[in-house]
Amino acid sequence: PGSRNDLMIVKEMRFPYRGFPPSAREDSRVYRIIDSDGRLSFEKRSKKPERLENEAHLLAVLAGIKGVPQFQELNGPDEQGFFGLRTEYSQGELLSETSEALSAVAIARLSLTTFRTLVDVHRRGVVHGDVRPWNIIYDGRRAVLIDFEEGREGLHLPGPFAAYRARRNQSDEVHAVLGDFKDLFSTVLFAISASPSRAAQLLTKITPKIVQKFHSPPPGHGVLRSGK
């Protein structure tokens, strides 16, 4: 652990990660868990402030939604040229790291809570744009949707069922909603295919074509979030 001013760095991981595409590896990042007077926070640091500024703005728009981390502050640049986006710390593990230990019931629970979170996010006119196993934190009780860096706002978004009924509509709003929920479906299939439970494995065998079509590829990294 290191310290900066009155903050203690509990854990730090540097980007890039093996398995990420070259375009992503060009963006040097640092992820930190920080302890400030007994309060944990999460900080994403990047040399591209426009990405952090967009995410900070969206988190402010989404303030108060259960299942979305609370924005705290933007800071930087520091002596190394990094800007920081700080949010509340969400206890738990990334879904990409914990899927192999989840039961079918746990997967159903986190799927439902993430679905509800997405509905609330869309009601605020925001799309996430990157619902992946490595962007969901689960602690056994609740799921938290993180990393809104690819998100957009200002859209008049229909609900998920209205969007499905209008799926042949060429409007951006319809396809933005469908994109988020298709990604959620892929993420759920990722968890099902990794789960050791008999129910999950049976479902995988019964629906192999569906799993193959929508299965989200495994991530090339393991970002923080383990531990406390």
Short mmCIF file of C-alpha atoms in Angstrom, two decimals:
data_model
loop_
_atom_site.label_atom_id
_atom_site.label_comp_id
_atom_site.label_asym_id
_atom_site.label_seq_id
_atom_site.Cartn_x
_atom_site.Cartn_y
_atom_site.Cartn_z
CA PRO A 1 0.00 0.00 0.00
CA GLY A 2 1.06 3.58 -0.67
CA SER A 3 -0.24 6.94 0.41
CA ARG A 4 -0.96 10.30 -1.22
CA ASN A 5 -1.77 13.20 1.09
CA ASP A 6 -4.36 11.91 3.58
CA LEU A 7 -5.34 8.97 1.37
CA MET A 8 -4.15 5.38 1.62
CA ILE A 9 -4.04 3.30 -1.56
CA VAL A 10 -5.40 -0.09 -0.53
CA LYS A 11 -4.96 -1.67 -3.95
CA GLU A 12 -3.76 -0.55 -7.36
CA MET A 13 -3.80 -2.22 -10.76
CA ARG A 14 -2.35 -0.81 -13.94
CA PHE A 15 -3.65 -1.00 -17.46
CA PRO A 16 -3.15 -2.47 -20.08
CA TYR A 17 -4.19 -6.06 -19.46
CA ARG A 18 -3.21 -9.05 -21.53
CA GLY A 19 -5.91 -9.93 -24.00
CA PHE A 20 -7.17 -6.41 -24.60
CA PRO A 21 -7.17 -5.16 -28.21
CA PRO A 22 -4.33 -2.79 -29.25
CA SER A 23 -6.73 0.17 -29.41
CA ALA A 24 -7.58 -0.30 -25.72
CA ARG A 25 -3.98 -0.94 -24.69
CA GLU A 26 -3.01 2.50 -26.01
CA ASP A 27 -4.99 4.12 -23.19
CA SER A 28 -2.84 3.83 -20.09
CA ARG A 29 -4.97 3.54 -16.96
CA VAL A 30 -4.70 2.92 -13.25
CA TYR A 31 -7.47 1.50 -11.03
CA ARG A 32 -7.32 2.11 -7.29
CA ILE A 33 -9.18 1.32 -4.13
CA ILE A 34 -8.57 4.19 -1.70
CA ASP A 35 -9.11 4.45 2.04
CA SER A 36 -9.88 7.93 3.29
CA ASP A 37 -10.45 8.05 7.04
CA GLY A 38 -12.02 4.59 7.02
CA ARG A 39 -14.17 5.20 3.95
CA LEU A 40 -13.37 3.22 0.83
CA SER A 41 -13.60 4.78 -2.63
CA PHE A 42 -12.82 3.54 -6.13
CA GLU A 43 -10.74 5.64 -8.50
CA LYS A 44 -10.22 5.17 -12.22
CA ARG A 45 -7.27 7.17 -13.57
CA SER A 46 -6.57 7.92 -17.21
CA LYS A 47 -4.60 10.35 -19.35
CA LYS A 48 -7.71 10.95 -21.46
CA PRO A 49 -9.85 13.27 -19.32
CA GLU A 50 -12.71 13.50 -21.85
CA ARG A 51 -13.65 9.87 -21.14
CA LEU A 52 -13.69 10.40 -17.40
CA GLU A 53 -15.62 13.67 -17.78
CA ASN A 54 -18.33 11.91 -19.79
CA GLU A 55 -18.65 9.15 -17.21
CA ALA A 56 -18.70 11.64 -14.33
CA HIS A 57 -21.49 13.60 -16.02
CA LEU A 58 -23.57 10.47 -16.57
CA LEU A 59 -23.10 9.32 -12.98
CA ALA A 60 -24.32 12.73 -11.82
CA VAL A 61 -27.40 12.36 -14.03
CA LEU A 62 -27.99 8.89 -12.55
CA ALA A 63 -27.50 9.95 -8.92
CA GLY A 64 -29.74 8.05 -6.52
CA ILE A 65 -30.36 5.01 -8.71
CA LYS A 66 -29.83 1.79 -6.81
CA GLY A 67 -27.26 -0.33 -8.58
CA VAL A 68 -25.21 2.61 -9.94
CA PRO A 69 -22.15 3.85 -8.00
CA GLN A 70 -22.31 7.32 -6.49
CA PHE A 71 -20.03 9.90 -8.14
CA GLN A 72 -17.63 11.65 -5.75
CA GLU A 73 -15.15 13.79 -7.68
CA LEU A 74 -12.91 14.40 -10.67
CA ASN A 75 -9.29 15.29 -10.00
CA GLY A 76 -5.95 15.80 -11.72
CA PRO A 77 -3.82 15.96 -13.63
CA ASP A 78 -1.17 14.63 -11.27
CA GLU A 79 2.58 14.71 -11.78
CA GLN A 80 2.31 11.77 -14.20
CA GLY A 81 -0.42 13.37 -16.27
CA PHE A 82 -3.26 11.18 -14.92
CA PHE A 83 -6.77 12.45 -14.28
CA GLY A 84 -8.96 10.62 -11.77
CA LEU A 85 -12.64 9.73 -11.48
CA ARG A 86 -13.59 8.79 -7.95
CA THR A 87 -16.79 6.96 -6.98
CA GLU A 88 -18.09 5.13 -3.96
CA TYR A 89 -16.64 1.67 -3.47
CA SER A 90 -18.95 -1.23 -4.28
CA GLN A 91 -18.26 -4.33 -2.24
CA GLY A 92 -18.11 -7.61 -4.11
CA GLU A 93 -16.47 -9.26 -7.10
CA LEU A 94 -16.64 -8.67 -10.82
CA LEU A 95 -19.08 -11.10 -12.41
CA SER A 96 -16.30 -12.13 -14.80
CA GLU A 97 -14.31 -13.35 -11.79
CA THR A 98 -17.02 -14.94 -9.70
CA SER A 99 -19.26 -16.67 -12.28
CA GLU A 100 -17.69 -20.07 -11.67
CA ALA A 101 -18.91 -20.00 -8.08
CA LEU A 102 -22.47 -18.80 -8.64
CA SER A 103 -25.59 -20.92 -8.38
CA ALA A 104 -28.44 -20.71 -10.86
CA VAL A 105 -30.49 -18.88 -8.20
CA ALA A 106 -27.73 -16.31 -7.71
CA ILE A 107 -27.48 -15.76 -11.46
CA ALA A 108 -31.24 -15.25 -11.67
CA ARG A 109 -31.11 -12.76 -8.80
CA LEU A 110 -28.28 -10.66 -10.24
CA SER A 111 -29.91 -10.78 -13.69
CA LEU A 112 -33.16 -9.38 -12.32
CA THR A 113 -31.49 -6.64 -10.30
CA THR A 114 -29.31 -5.59 -13.26
CA PHE A 115 -32.39 -5.57 -15.51
CA ARG A 116 -34.15 -3.24 -13.06
CA THR A 117 -31.07 -1.00 -12.87
CA LEU A 118 -30.95 -0.71 -16.67
CA VAL A 119 -34.64 0.19 -16.78
CA ASP A 120 -34.02 2.98 -14.24
CA VAL A 121 -30.94 4.16 -16.17
CA HIS A 122 -32.92 4.32 -19.41
CA ARG A 123 -35.69 6.28 -17.70
CA ARG A 124 -33.11 9.00 -17.09
CA GLY A 125 -32.33 9.06 -20.83
CA VAL A 126 -28.97 7.30 -20.49
CA VAL A 127 -27.67 4.19 -22.24
CA HIS A 128 -24.75 2.27 -20.75
CA GLY A 129 -23.28 0.97 -24.00
CA ASP A 130 -21.00 -1.67 -22.48
CA VAL A 131 -22.91 -4.13 -20.28
CA ARG A 132 -20.30 -6.86 -19.86
CA PRO A 133 -19.38 -9.43 -17.18
CA TRP A 134 -16.43 -7.24 -16.15
CA ASN A 135 -18.70 -4.21 -15.66
CA ILE A 136 -21.01 -5.80 -13.09
CA ILE A 137 -20.07 -6.22 -9.43
CA TYR A 138 -21.94 -8.78 -7.36
CA ASP A 139 -21.62 -9.39 -3.63
CA GLY A 140 -24.12 -12.22 -3.28
CA ARG A 141 -27.02 -9.87 -2.58
CA ARG A 142 -26.94 -6.99 -5.01
CA ALA A 143 -25.46 -6.20 -8.42
CA VAL A 144 -23.84 -2.87 -9.28
CA LEU A 145 -23.40 -1.67 -12.86
CA ILE A 146 -20.10 0.18 -13.31
CA ASP A 147 -18.04 1.87 -16.05
CA PHE A 148 -20.35 4.25 -17.93
CA GLU A 149 -17.46 5.52 -20.05
CA GLU A 150 -19.16 4.40 -23.28
CA GLY A 151 -22.54 5.75 -22.23
CA ARG A 152 -24.69 8.46 -23.81
CA GLU A 153 -27.49 10.68 -22.57
CA GLY A 154 -30.21 12.98 -23.83
CA LEU A 155 -32.20 10.26 -25.58
CA HIS A 156 -35.95 9.68 -25.26
CA LEU A 157 -35.69 5.99 -24.54
CA PRO A 158 -38.61 3.56 -24.66
CA GLY A 159 -38.98 0.81 -22.08
CA PRO A 160 -37.48 -2.61 -22.90
CA PHE A 161 -40.74 -4.19 -24.02
CA ALA A 162 -41.77 -1.17 -26.10
CA ALA A 163 -38.34 -1.22 -27.70
CA TYR A 164 -38.68 -4.91 -28.50
CA ARG A 165 -42.06 -4.35 -30.12
CA ALA A 166 -40.53 -1.54 -32.18
CA ARG A 167 -37.29 -3.42 -32.92
CA ARG A 168 -37.67 -2.97 -36.68
CA ASN A 169 -37.85 0.76 -36.15
CA GLN A 170 -34.64 2.44 -37.34
CA SER A 171 -34.60 5.03 -34.56
CA ASP A 172 -31.43 5.30 -32.51
CA GLU A 173 -33.41 5.25 -29.26
CA VAL A 174 -34.91 1.83 -29.97
CA HIS A 175 -31.61 0.25 -30.91
CA ALA A 176 -29.78 1.84 -27.99
CA VAL A 177 -32.20 0.18 -25.58
CA LEU A 178 -32.07 -3.15 -27.42
CA GLY A 179 -28.27 -2.99 -27.47
CA ASP A 180 -28.04 -2.68 -23.69
CA PHE A 181 -30.46 -5.55 -23.09
CA LYS A 182 -28.84 -7.77 -25.73
CA ASP A 183 -25.54 -7.19 -23.92
CA LEU A 184 -27.23 -8.08 -20.62
CA PHE A 185 -28.55 -11.29 -22.17
CA SER A 186 -25.04 -12.14 -23.39
CA THR A 187 -23.67 -11.43 -19.92
CA VAL A 188 -26.24 -13.71 -18.29
CA LEU A 189 -25.32 -16.49 -20.73
CA PHE A 190 -21.67 -15.94 -19.85
CA ALA A 191 -22.51 -16.51 -16.18
CA ILE A 192 -24.69 -19.54 -16.95
CA SER A 193 -22.03 -21.21 -19.09
CA ALA A 194 -19.42 -20.69 -16.35
CA SER A 195 -21.63 -21.78 -13.44
CA PRO A 196 -21.01 -25.24 -11.96
CA SER A 197 -24.67 -25.70 -11.02
CA ARG A 198 -26.55 -28.55 -12.66
CA ALA A 199 -29.43 -26.29 -13.65
CA ALA A 200 -27.09 -23.87 -15.44
CA GLN A 201 -25.22 -26.62 -17.23
CA LEU A 202 -28.47 -28.29 -18.29
CA LEU A 203 -29.69 -25.01 -19.75
CA THR A 204 -26.41 -24.61 -21.63
CA LYS A 205 -26.82 -28.07 -23.15
CA ILE A 206 -30.45 -27.51 -24.07
CA THR A 207 -29.82 -24.18 -25.79
CA PRO A 208 -26.31 -24.47 -27.32
CA LYS A 209 -27.18 -22.42 -30.41
CA ILE A 210 -28.55 -19.57 -28.32
CA VAL A 211 -25.52 -19.65 -26.05
CA GLN A 212 -23.16 -19.67 -29.02
CA LYS A 213 -24.96 -16.76 -30.69
CA PHE A 214 -25.20 -14.47 -27.69
CA HIS A 215 -22.32 -15.63 -25.48
CA SER A 216 -20.11 -12.75 -24.43
CA PRO A 217 -16.39 -13.55 -24.86
CA PRO A 218 -14.35 -13.87 -21.66
CA PRO A 219 -12.52 -10.69 -20.61
CA GLY A 220 -8.78 -10.34 -20.96
CA HIS A 221 -8.35 -8.88 -17.51
CA GLY A 222 -9.40 -8.99 -13.90
CA VAL A 223 -10.02 -5.48 -12.63
CA LEU A 224 -9.78 -5.03 -8.89
CA ARG A 225 -12.90 -5.41 -6.79
CA SER A 226 -11.73 -8.54 -4.99
CA GLY A 227 -10.92 -8.36 -1.32
CA LYS A 228 -13.00 -6.30 1.07
#
